[in-house]
Amino acid sequence: MRLLGTYGNRMGWLVLAILFFLILLPLAAVIIQVLLPGVFFGQWNTGDLSLLLDVFTRPLWLASLKNSLYLGVGTTVFATALGCALAIVRSRWSFQTARLLDLAVWVLLITPSFILAQGWVMFAAADGLANAWLGWTWITSLVFSPEGLVVVMSLSKFPLAYLAIASALEWKVDRLGEAARLCGSSLWTVWRTVELPLLLPAICSGALLVFMDTIGDFGLPASIAAVFRFPTLPYSIYSALYTSPIRFDMAGVLSFYLVLLIVAAMSIQFYVMRKARFDVLSFRATRQERKTTKRGSMWLNIGCISFLLVVIGIPFGANLLMSISDTSSMDQGLQGLTLRHYEELFANGEALLDGLLHSLGIAATAGIIGLIVGFFVAYVLTYSPFKYRRAVDVISLVSLAVPGVVLGIGYIFVWNQRWLEPIGLLLYGTPWILALASVAGAIPIITRVIVGAMAKVPGQLLAAAQMQGASFVQRVRWILLPLIRGALVAAGLSAFGSSVFDLAATSILFPPDFMTLPVFINKAFEDLKFAYAAASTLMGGGLVVLIIVIVELLFQPKKWKAGRDHA
């Protein structure tokens, strides 16, 4: 492994520098703007730190902070509880629709929140599908309330907790529960005092992911704002940048509190995790065996189908039905179905096509550059003795925790400097700033996927090739890349798909004459053109999925052939 050290250290410093410019510098710029307002625009003023306290006196600022806290804490509690319950049921019982539940979890995980939120709005609005088709007038007041938003958000975010807890339930060690039973404990007592505490690390990890994803979510507030005023920190930050005059002070202060909330959540998790050890797996550990009962399986299937009809059927079904419904006569039911919204989409397809092509170009750039950067980050984390490897790992995850709105503001501060223009690096107002922001957002996804694949390739294999005279490029080309090819394709496509529908960063950074697909869809939705927005969503999303499938067929034909043969 020492033979890999020289390249690993050089690569470590290079990776650290790239991550600094992509992630740390924009994030630091947001904090600096609060302390030294105007410093990025040539004004050396000392910040009035009392401005940080104004969040408790200015109505909009305070409402945004309270709403974000309420939504974040409420969603964390309910989504984690829901994810935990579903994971326990999935790991202990076998039923026919379990695969559908797993598929739904991944669909919800990769679907942008603004698309899910738009589906709920189309379903529950006063003139939406539930009211017009089913006569459920009560659904509007139920969904468009703080409590209703917590429920909607929980139904979208529970997959984060589900996956974290389900992975911890894969293995079981019966000796601890058996010892408790021998001492007279009931099944409930065993679960409450033995099994549940052992799940604490997974529950904390899932809860942290839910909280961070909820507190920084921009898509749901942006969609809900069309019919229900519920300001949150990300949406108020966005509003501060698109009012006249631009409120950089407001954006900086609210971004500071948004980052502070995320840091506080991570600190709480670290505190809980270091209080005890949880490494109970031993050679006696066995895989969880799922029980099968005919009567129980029937009720589990009914419950699972009912649940999927709500979490998948409502948001996606509402988008589909709204796209083929005549909005002028919603109460006609099936007789009001029409394709005129798609006809309008094709008749005025230039705007959609431009937005789609721009988003595809940005996503492709982010996927390629992010794949290169992510590969080197994963290499450093897996094979390098670089002494700041832990720092590389933490920084590579920061952009996953920091909301895209905050990162977007940082990019404005960093890349909107006059002195950058003579050297051709004035990126603000150009598509390149969108590409950089997309790369920063894609790095955590790419890195996690590639690290998992590299962990299976022993470093001794690369070291042996180096002893035979193979250069670094030759080792990577002929040994490492062929062994992790599938992971590279998966990582690149994951980054590509997530970048296409990145609403938060693109809403802040897109140039006026450079419309992107998510901004195009969201603007149509804000103009209350629900059916047109739904048709645009399905058309654009379908094309993106088709592109992903084609790329998979080109680069991994054996995977598809194996799946077809297995079927």
Coordinates of C-alpha atoms in Angstrom, one line a residue:
M1 CA 0.0 0.0 0.0
R2 CA 3.0 2.3 0.5
L3 CA 3.5 2.3 -3.3
L4 CA 0.1 3.9 -3.7
G5 CA 0.9 6.6 -1.1
T6 CA 2.8 9.1 -3.3
Y7 CA 0.0 9.3 -5.8
G8 CA -2.6 9.3 -3.0
N9 CA -1.1 12.3 -1.2
R10 CA -0.8 14.4 -4.4
M11 CA -4.3 13.4 -5.4
G12 CA -5.5 14.2 -1.8
W13 CA -4.3 17.8 -2.0
L14 CA -5.8 18.2 -5.5
V15 CA -9.1 16.8 -4.4
L16 CA -9.1 18.9 -1.2
A17 CA -8.5 22.1 -3.3
I18 CA -11.3 21.2 -5.8
L19 CA -13.8 20.5 -2.9
F20 CA -12.8 23.8 -1.3
F21 CA -13.7 25.9 -4.4
L22 CA -16.8 23.9 -5.2
I23 CA -18.3 23.6 -1.7
L24 CA -16.5 25.2 1.2
L25 CA -15.8 28.6 -0.3
P26 CA -19.4 29.3 -1.4
L27 CA -20.6 28.2 2.1
A28 CA -18.0 30.3 3.8
A29 CA -19.0 33.3 1.6
V30 CA -22.6 33.2 3.0
I31 CA -21.2 33.5 6.6
I32 CA -18.7 36.2 5.6
Q33 CA -21.5 38.2 4.0
V34 CA -23.3 38.3 7.3
L35 CA -20.1 39.5 9.2
L36 CA -18.9 41.8 6.4
P37 CA -21.8 42.9 4.3
G38 CA -20.9 44.1 0.9
V39 CA -17.4 42.7 1.0
F40 CA -18.0 40.8 -2.2
F41 CA -19.1 43.9 -3.9
G42 CA -16.2 46.2 -3.0
Q43 CA -17.6 47.6 0.2
W44 CA -15.5 47.0 3.4
N45 CA -18.1 47.5 6.1
T46 CA -18.2 45.8 9.5
G47 CA -21.4 43.8 9.8
D48 CA -24.0 44.7 12.4
L49 CA -24.3 41.5 14.3
S50 CA -27.5 42.7 15.8
L51 CA -29.0 41.9 12.4
L52 CA -28.8 38.3 13.5
L53 CA -31.3 39.1 16.3
D54 CA -33.7 40.8 13.9
V55 CA -34.9 37.3 12.9
F56 CA -36.9 37.4 16.2
T57 CA -38.5 40.8 15.6
R58 CA -39.2 40.9 11.8
P59 CA -42.5 39.1 11.1
L60 CA -41.5 37.4 7.8
W61 CA -38.1 36.3 9.1
L62 CA -39.6 34.9 12.3
A63 CA -42.4 33.2 10.5
S64 CA -39.9 31.6 8.1
L65 CA -37.8 30.3 11.0
K66 CA -40.8 29.0 13.0
N67 CA -42.3 27.3 9.9
S68 CA -39.1 25.6 9.0
L69 CA -38.6 24.4 12.5
Y70 CA -42.2 23.2 12.7
L71 CA -42.0 21.5 9.4
G72 CA -38.6 20.0 10.0
V73 CA -39.3 18.6 13.5
G74 CA -42.8 17.4 12.7
T75 CA -41.7 15.7 9.5
T76 CA -38.7 14.1 11.3
V77 CA -40.9 12.6 14.0
F78 CA -43.6 11.3 11.7
A79 CA -41.5 10.3 8.7
T80 CA -39.0 8.5 11.0
A81 CA -41.8 6.7 12.9
L82 CA -43.4 5.7 9.6
G83 CA -40.1 4.6 8.0
C84 CA -39.3 2.6 11.1
A85 CA -42.7 0.8 11.2
L86 CA -42.5 0.0 7.5
A87 CA -38.9 -1.3 7.8
I88 CA -39.8 -3.5 10.7
V89 CA -42.9 -5.0 8.9
R90 CA -40.8 -5.5 5.7
S91 CA -38.0 -7.3 7.6
R92 CA -40.2 -9.6 9.6
W93 CA -43.1 -10.6 7.4
S94 CA -43.2 -11.9 3.8
F95 CA -46.1 -10.7 1.5
Q96 CA -46.6 -10.4 -2.2
T97 CA -46.6 -6.6 -2.5
A98 CA -43.4 -6.1 -0.6
R99 CA -41.4 -5.6 -3.8
L100 CA -43.8 -2.8 -4.8
L101 CA -43.1 -1.1 -1.5
D102 CA -39.4 -1.3 -2.2
L103 CA -39.9 0.1 -5.7
A104 CA -42.1 2.9 -4.3
V105 CA -39.4 3.9 -1.8
W106 CA -36.8 4.4 -4.6
V107 CA -39.3 6.2 -6.8
L108 CA -40.1 8.7 -4.0
L109 CA -36.4 9.0 -3.2
I110 CA -35.3 10.1 -6.7
T111 CA -38.4 12.2 -7.6
P112 CA -37.9 15.9 -7.0
S113 CA -40.0 17.2 -4.1
F114 CA -41.6 20.0 -6.2
I115 CA -43.1 17.4 -8.6
L116 CA -44.5 15.4 -5.6
A117 CA -45.8 18.7 -4.1
Q118 CA -47.4 19.8 -7.4
G119 CA -49.3 16.4 -7.5
W120 CA -50.7 17.0 -4.0
V121 CA -51.7 20.6 -4.9
M122 CA -53.5 19.4 -8.1
F123 CA -55.3 16.8 -6.0
A124 CA -56.3 18.8 -3.0
A125 CA -56.7 22.4 -4.2
A126 CA -60.2 24.0 -4.1
D127 CA -60.6 23.3 -7.9
G128 CA -58.5 20.2 -7.8
L129 CA -59.3 16.6 -8.6
A130 CA -60.5 15.5 -5.2
N131 CA -63.1 18.3 -5.1
A132 CA -64.2 18.2 -8.7
W133 CA -64.2 14.4 -9.2
L134 CA -64.9 13.0 -5.8
G135 CA -66.7 15.9 -4.1
W136 CA -64.2 15.9 -1.1
T137 CA -64.5 19.6 -0.2
W138 CA -62.9 18.9 3.2
I139 CA -59.6 17.8 1.7
T140 CA -58.5 21.3 0.9
S141 CA -58.5 22.6 4.4
L142 CA -57.0 19.3 5.6
V143 CA -53.9 19.4 3.3
F144 CA -53.4 23.1 3.2
S145 CA -52.6 23.6 6.9
P146 CA -49.4 23.3 8.8
E147 CA -50.3 19.9 10.0
G148 CA -51.3 18.8 6.6
L149 CA -48.0 19.9 5.1
V150 CA -46.2 17.9 7.8
V151 CA -48.2 14.8 6.7
V152 CA -47.5 15.5 3.0
M153 CA -43.8 16.0 3.6
S154 CA -43.6 12.9 5.8
L155 CA -45.2 10.8 3.0
S156 CA -42.4 12.1 0.7
K157 CA -39.4 11.8 3.1
F158 CA -40.0 8.5 4.9
P159 CA -37.8 6.6 2.4
L160 CA -34.7 8.2 3.9
A161 CA -35.5 6.7 7.3
Y162 CA -36.9 3.4 5.8
L163 CA -33.6 2.6 4.0
A164 CA -31.4 3.5 7.0
I165 CA -33.4 1.3 9.4
A166 CA -34.1 -1.5 6.9
S167 CA -30.3 -2.0 6.4
A168 CA -29.8 -2.3 10.2
L169 CA -32.6 -5.0 10.4
E170 CA -30.9 -7.3 7.8
W171 CA -29.1 -9.2 10.5
K172 CA -30.3 -10.4 14.0
V173 CA -28.6 -11.7 17.1
D174 CA -31.2 -13.7 19.1
R175 CA -29.1 -14.3 22.2
L176 CA -29.8 -10.9 23.7
G177 CA -33.6 -11.3 23.3
E178 CA -33.5 -14.9 24.4
A179 CA -31.6 -13.9 27.6
A180 CA -34.3 -11.3 28.4
R181 CA -37.1 -13.9 27.7
L182 CA -35.4 -16.3 30.1
C183 CA -35.5 -13.6 32.8
G184 CA -39.3 -13.3 32.4
S185 CA -39.6 -10.4 30.0
S186 CA -42.6 -10.3 27.6
L187 CA -42.2 -9.9 23.8
W188 CA -43.1 -6.2 24.1
T189 CA -40.5 -5.6 26.9
V190 CA -37.9 -7.4 24.8
W191 CA -38.6 -5.2 21.8
R192 CA -38.7 -2.0 23.9
T193 CA -35.7 -2.6 26.1
V194 CA -33.4 -4.7 23.8
E195 CA -34.3 -4.4 20.1
L196 CA -35.3 -0.8 19.9
P197 CA -32.2 0.6 21.6
L198 CA -30.0 -1.5 19.3
L199 CA -31.8 0.3 16.4
L200 CA -30.9 3.7 17.8
P201 CA -27.9 4.4 15.5
A202 CA -30.0 3.6 12.4
I203 CA -33.0 5.6 13.7
C204 CA -30.8 8.6 14.5
S205 CA -29.2 8.4 11.0
G206 CA -32.5 8.2 9.3
A207 CA -34.0 11.0 11.4
L208 CA -31.0 13.2 10.6
L209 CA -31.3 12.6 6.9
V210 CA -35.1 13.4 7.1
F211 CA -34.5 16.6 9.0
M212 CA -31.7 17.9 6.8
D213 CA -33.7 17.1 3.6
T214 CA -36.8 18.7 5.0
I215 CA -35.3 21.8 6.5
G216 CA -33.6 22.7 3.2
D217 CA -36.4 21.6 0.9
F218 CA -37.3 24.3 -1.6
G219 CA -39.5 22.4 -3.9
L220 CA -42.5 21.9 -1.6
P221 CA -42.8 25.6 -0.4
A222 CA -42.3 26.8 -3.9
S223 CA -45.2 24.6 -5.1
I224 CA -47.5 25.1 -2.1
A225 CA -47.0 28.9 -2.4
A226 CA -49.3 28.9 -5.4
V227 CA -52.3 28.2 -3.2
F228 CA -51.2 28.5 0.4
R229 CA -48.9 31.0 2.1
F230 CA -46.4 29.1 4.3
P231 CA -43.0 30.9 4.1
T232 CA -40.0 28.8 5.1
L233 CA -36.3 29.7 5.3
P234 CA -35.4 28.3 1.8
Y235 CA -38.3 30.0 0.1
S236 CA -37.8 33.3 1.9
I237 CA -34.1 33.3 0.9
Y238 CA -35.2 32.8 -2.7
S239 CA -37.7 35.6 -2.4
A240 CA -35.0 38.0 -0.9
L241 CA -33.0 37.5 -4.1
Y242 CA -36.0 38.1 -6.4
T243 CA -37.4 41.3 -4.8
S244 CA -36.5 44.8 -5.7
P245 CA -34.2 45.9 -4.2
I246 CA -32.3 42.6 -3.7
R247 CA -32.1 41.8 0.1
F248 CA -28.7 40.3 0.5
D249 CA -28.8 41.0 4.2
M250 CA -32.0 39.0 4.6
A251 CA -30.7 36.2 2.4
G252 CA -27.5 36.0 4.4
V253 CA -29.1 36.0 7.9
L254 CA -31.7 33.4 7.0
S255 CA -29.0 31.3 5.3
F256 CA -27.0 31.5 8.5
Y257 CA -29.9 30.2 10.6
L258 CA -30.6 27.5 8.1
V259 CA -27.0 26.2 8.3
L260 CA -27.1 26.6 12.1
L261 CA -30.1 24.3 12.3
I262 CA -28.4 21.7 10.2
V263 CA -25.2 21.9 12.3
A264 CA -27.3 21.6 15.5
A265 CA -29.0 18.5 14.2
M266 CA -25.7 16.9 13.2
S267 CA -24.2 17.8 16.7
I268 CA -27.2 16.1 18.4
Q269 CA -26.7 12.9 16.4
F270 CA -22.9 12.8 17.2
Y271 CA -23.7 13.3 20.9
V272 CA -26.2 10.5 20.9
M273 CA -24.0 8.1 18.9
R274 CA -20.9 8.5 21.2
K275 CA -22.8 7.7 24.4
A276 CA -22.7 3.9 23.8
R277 CA -21.3 1.1 21.6
F278 CA -23.7 -0.8 19.4
D279 CA -21.4 -3.4 17.8
V280 CA -23.4 -6.5 18.8
L281 CA -23.0 -8.6 15.6
S282 CA -20.9 -11.7 16.0
F283 CA -20.5 -15.1 14.2
R284 CA -23.9 -16.0 15.7
A285 CA -25.6 -13.3 13.7
T286 CA -28.1 -14.7 11.1
R287 CA -30.1 -13.0 8.4
Q288 CA -33.6 -11.9 9.4
E289 CA -36.1 -14.6 8.4
R290 CA -39.5 -13.3 7.3
K291 CA -42.6 -15.0 8.7
T292 CA -45.4 -16.1 6.3
T293 CA -49.0 -16.4 7.4
K294 CA -51.9 -16.6 4.9
R295 CA -54.2 -14.4 6.9
G296 CA -51.5 -12.0 7.9
S297 CA -50.2 -11.8 4.4
M298 CA -53.7 -10.8 3.1
W299 CA -54.0 -7.9 5.5
L300 CA -50.4 -6.8 4.8
N301 CA -51.1 -6.8 1.1
I302 CA -54.3 -4.8 1.5
G303 CA -52.5 -2.3 3.8
C304 CA -49.5 -2.0 1.4
I305 CA -51.7 -1.4 -1.7
S306 CA -53.7 1.2 0.2
F307 CA -50.6 2.9 1.4
L308 CA -49.1 3.0 -2.1
L309 CA -52.3 4.4 -3.6
V310 CA -51.8 7.4 -1.3
V311 CA -48.0 8.0 -1.5
I312 CA -47.6 7.1 -5.1
G313 CA -51.1 7.2 -6.6
I314 CA -52.0 10.7 -5.4
P315 CA -48.9 12.7 -6.6
F316 CA -48.3 10.8 -9.8
G317 CA -51.9 10.1 -10.6
A318 CA -52.9 13.7 -10.0
N319 CA -50.1 14.8 -12.4
L320 CA -51.3 12.3 -15.1
L321 CA -55.1 13.0 -14.7
M322 CA -54.6 16.8 -14.6
S323 CA -52.5 16.7 -17.8
I324 CA -55.4 15.0 -19.6
S325 CA -58.3 16.9 -18.0
D326 CA -60.2 19.9 -19.3
T327 CA -59.5 22.4 -16.5
S328 CA -62.5 24.5 -17.6
S329 CA -64.9 21.6 -16.9
M330 CA -63.3 19.5 -14.2
D331 CA -66.6 18.3 -12.8
Q332 CA -67.3 16.3 -16.0
G333 CA -65.1 13.5 -14.7
L334 CA -64.0 11.0 -17.4
Q335 CA -66.0 12.9 -20.1
G336 CA -63.8 15.9 -19.6
L337 CA -60.6 14.1 -20.6
T338 CA -58.6 15.8 -23.3
L339 CA -55.2 15.9 -24.9
R340 CA -55.3 19.6 -25.7
H341 CA -52.7 20.4 -23.0
Y342 CA -50.2 18.2 -24.8
E343 CA -51.2 19.8 -28.1
E344 CA -50.6 23.2 -26.6
L345 CA -47.2 21.9 -25.3
F346 CA -46.2 20.8 -28.8
A347 CA -47.6 23.9 -30.4
N348 CA -45.5 26.1 -28.1
G349 CA -42.8 23.5 -27.7
E350 CA -39.9 25.8 -28.3
A351 CA -39.8 27.0 -24.7
L352 CA -40.1 23.5 -23.3
L353 CA -37.5 22.2 -25.7
D354 CA -35.0 25.0 -24.9
G355 CA -35.5 24.3 -21.1
L356 CA -35.1 20.6 -21.6
L357 CA -32.0 20.9 -23.8
H358 CA -30.5 23.4 -21.3
S359 CA -31.2 21.1 -18.4
L360 CA -29.8 18.0 -20.3
G361 CA -26.7 19.9 -21.2
I362 CA -26.1 21.1 -17.6
A363 CA -26.9 17.6 -16.2
A364 CA -24.6 15.9 -18.7
T365 CA -21.8 18.3 -17.9
A366 CA -22.4 17.8 -14.2
G367 CA -22.5 14.0 -14.6
I368 CA -19.2 13.9 -16.5
I369 CA -17.2 16.4 -14.4
G370 CA -18.8 15.1 -11.2
L371 CA -17.9 11.5 -12.2
I372 CA -14.2 12.5 -12.7
V373 CA -14.1 14.4 -9.4
G374 CA -16.1 11.8 -7.5
F375 CA -13.8 9.0 -8.8
F376 CA -10.7 10.8 -7.5
V377 CA -12.4 11.6 -4.2
A378 CA -13.4 7.9 -3.8
Y379 CA -9.8 6.8 -4.7
V380 CA -8.4 9.0 -2.0
L381 CA -10.9 7.8 0.6
T382 CA -10.3 4.1 -0.3
Y383 CA -6.6 3.7 -1.1
S384 CA -4.8 6.9 0.0
P385 CA -2.9 7.3 3.3
F386 CA -3.6 11.1 2.9
K387 CA -3.7 12.5 6.5
Y388 CA -6.6 14.8 5.7
R389 CA -8.7 12.0 4.3
R390 CA -11.3 12.5 7.0
A391 CA -11.7 16.1 6.0
V392 CA -12.2 15.1 2.4
D393 CA -14.9 12.7 3.5
V394 CA -16.7 15.3 5.5
I395 CA -16.5 18.0 2.8
S396 CA -17.8 15.7 0.2
L397 CA -20.9 15.2 2.3
V398 CA -21.4 18.9 3.1
S399 CA -23.3 19.7 -0.1
L400 CA -25.7 16.9 0.7
A401 CA -26.5 18.6 4.0
V402 CA -26.5 22.2 2.9
P403 CA -29.6 23.2 1.0
G404 CA -29.2 24.1 -2.7
V405 CA -30.6 27.6 -2.0
V406 CA -27.7 28.4 0.4
L407 CA -25.1 27.0 -1.9
G408 CA -26.6 29.0 -4.7
I409 CA -26.3 32.3 -2.8
G410 CA -22.6 31.4 -2.0
Y411 CA -22.0 30.9 -5.7
I412 CA -23.4 34.4 -6.4
F413 CA -21.1 36.0 -3.9
V414 CA -18.0 34.0 -5.1
W415 CA -18.4 34.2 -8.9
N416 CA -19.9 37.7 -9.3
Q417 CA -16.7 39.6 -8.8
R418 CA -15.5 42.4 -11.1
W419 CA -11.9 41.3 -11.0
L420 CA -12.9 37.9 -12.4
E421 CA -14.1 39.5 -15.7
P422 CA -10.6 40.3 -17.2
I423 CA -9.5 36.7 -16.7
G424 CA -12.7 35.2 -18.1
L425 CA -14.0 33.7 -14.8
L426 CA -17.0 35.9 -14.2
L427 CA -19.4 33.0 -14.2
Y428 CA -22.5 34.6 -12.7
G429 CA -25.1 35.0 -15.4
T430 CA -23.6 32.2 -17.5
P431 CA -24.6 28.5 -17.8
W432 CA -21.3 27.5 -16.3
I433 CA -22.3 28.6 -12.8
L434 CA -25.2 26.2 -13.1
A435 CA -22.9 23.4 -14.1
L436 CA -20.6 24.1 -11.1
A437 CA -23.5 24.1 -8.7
S438 CA -24.8 20.8 -10.2
V439 CA -21.3 19.3 -9.8
A440 CA -21.2 20.3 -6.2
G441 CA -24.6 18.7 -5.6
A442 CA -23.7 15.5 -7.5
I443 CA -20.4 14.8 -5.7
P444 CA -21.9 13.2 -2.6
I445 CA -24.1 10.8 -4.6
I446 CA -21.3 9.8 -7.0
T447 CA -18.7 9.4 -4.2
R448 CA -20.9 7.1 -2.1
V449 CA -21.7 4.9 -5.0
I450 CA -18.1 4.6 -6.2
V451 CA -16.6 4.1 -2.7
G452 CA -18.9 1.1 -2.2
A453 CA -17.6 -0.4 -5.4
M454 CA -13.9 0.4 -4.7
A455 CA -14.1 -1.2 -1.3
K456 CA -14.4 -4.6 -3.1
V457 CA -11.2 -4.0 -5.0
P458 CA -8.1 -4.8 -2.8
G459 CA -5.3 -2.2 -2.8
Q460 CA -2.8 -5.0 -3.1
L461 CA -4.0 -5.7 -6.6
L462 CA -3.1 -2.2 -7.6
A463 CA 0.2 -2.3 -5.7
A464 CA 1.1 -5.5 -7.4
A465 CA 0.6 -3.9 -10.8
Q466 CA 2.7 -1.0 -9.8
M467 CA 5.5 -3.3 -8.8
Q468 CA 5.4 -4.7 -12.3
G469 CA 5.9 -1.3 -13.8
A470 CA 2.4 -0.2 -14.5
S471 CA 1.8 3.5 -14.4
F472 CA -1.0 5.1 -12.5
V473 CA -3.0 5.6 -15.7
Q474 CA -2.5 2.0 -16.7
R475 CA -3.6 0.7 -13.3
V476 CA -6.7 2.7 -13.4
R477 CA -7.5 2.0 -17.0
W478 CA -6.8 -1.8 -17.1
I479 CA -7.6 -2.8 -13.5
L480 CA -9.8 -0.4 -11.6
L481 CA -12.2 0.9 -14.2
P482 CA -13.2 -2.5 -15.6
L483 CA -13.9 -3.8 -12.1
I484 CA -16.1 -0.8 -11.1
R485 CA -17.6 -0.1 -14.5
G486 CA -21.2 -0.8 -13.3
A487 CA -20.8 1.5 -10.4
L488 CA -19.5 4.3 -12.6
V489 CA -22.4 4.1 -14.9
A490 CA -24.9 4.0 -12.0
A491 CA -23.2 7.0 -10.3
G492 CA -23.1 9.0 -13.5
L493 CA -26.8 8.4 -14.3
S494 CA -27.8 9.1 -10.7
A495 CA -26.0 12.4 -10.8
F496 CA -27.5 13.1 -14.3
G497 CA -31.1 12.4 -13.2
S498 CA -30.9 14.5 -10.0
S499 CA -29.2 17.4 -11.8
V500 CA -31.9 17.6 -14.5
F501 CA -34.6 18.4 -11.9
D502 CA -32.6 20.5 -9.5
L503 CA -35.0 23.3 -8.8
A504 CA -33.3 25.0 -5.8
A505 CA -30.0 26.0 -7.3
T506 CA -31.2 26.6 -10.8
S507 CA -34.0 28.9 -9.6
I508 CA -31.4 31.2 -8.1
L509 CA -28.6 30.9 -10.6
F510 CA -30.2 30.5 -14.1
P511 CA -29.5 33.4 -16.5
P512 CA -32.5 35.4 -17.7
D513 CA -32.2 34.0 -21.2
F514 CA -31.3 30.5 -20.2
M515 CA -34.5 28.7 -19.0
T516 CA -34.2 25.2 -17.5
L517 CA -36.7 22.4 -17.3
P518 CA -37.5 22.6 -13.6
V519 CA -37.8 26.4 -13.7
F520 CA -40.0 26.2 -16.8
I521 CA -42.3 23.7 -15.0
N522 CA -42.4 25.7 -11.7
K523 CA -43.2 29.0 -13.5
A524 CA -46.1 27.4 -15.3
F525 CA -47.3 26.1 -11.9
E526 CA -46.9 29.5 -10.2
D527 CA -49.0 31.0 -13.0
L528 CA -51.7 28.4 -12.0
K529 CA -51.4 26.6 -15.3
F530 CA -51.6 23.3 -13.5
A531 CA -52.5 21.1 -16.4
Y532 CA -49.8 22.6 -18.6
A533 CA -47.3 22.1 -15.8
A534 CA -48.4 18.5 -15.4
A535 CA -48.0 17.8 -19.1
S536 CA -44.6 19.4 -19.1
T537 CA -43.5 17.3 -16.1
L538 CA -44.6 14.0 -17.6
M539 CA -43.2 14.8 -21.1
G540 CA -39.8 16.0 -19.7
G541 CA -39.6 13.3 -17.1
G542 CA -40.4 10.6 -19.7
L543 CA -37.7 11.8 -22.0
V544 CA -35.1 11.9 -19.2
V545 CA -36.0 8.3 -18.2
L546 CA -35.8 7.2 -21.8
I547 CA -32.3 8.7 -22.1
I548 CA -31.2 6.9 -18.9
V549 CA -32.5 3.6 -20.2
I550 CA -30.7 4.1 -23.6
V551 CA -27.4 4.9 -21.8
E552 CA -27.8 1.8 -19.6
L553 CA -28.4 -0.3 -22.7
L554 CA -25.3 1.1 -24.4
F555 CA -22.9 0.8 -21.4
Q556 CA -24.4 -2.2 -19.5
P557 CA -26.1 -4.5 -22.1
K558 CA -25.2 -7.6 -20.1
K559 CA -27.1 -6.3 -17.1
W560 CA -30.3 -5.9 -19.1
K561 CA -29.8 -9.3 -20.8
A562 CA -29.2 -11.0 -17.4
G563 CA -32.3 -9.4 -16.0
R564 CA -34.4 -10.5 -19.0
D565 CA -33.1 -14.0 -18.8
H566 CA -33.8 -14.1 -15.0
A567 CA -37.3 -12.9 -15.6

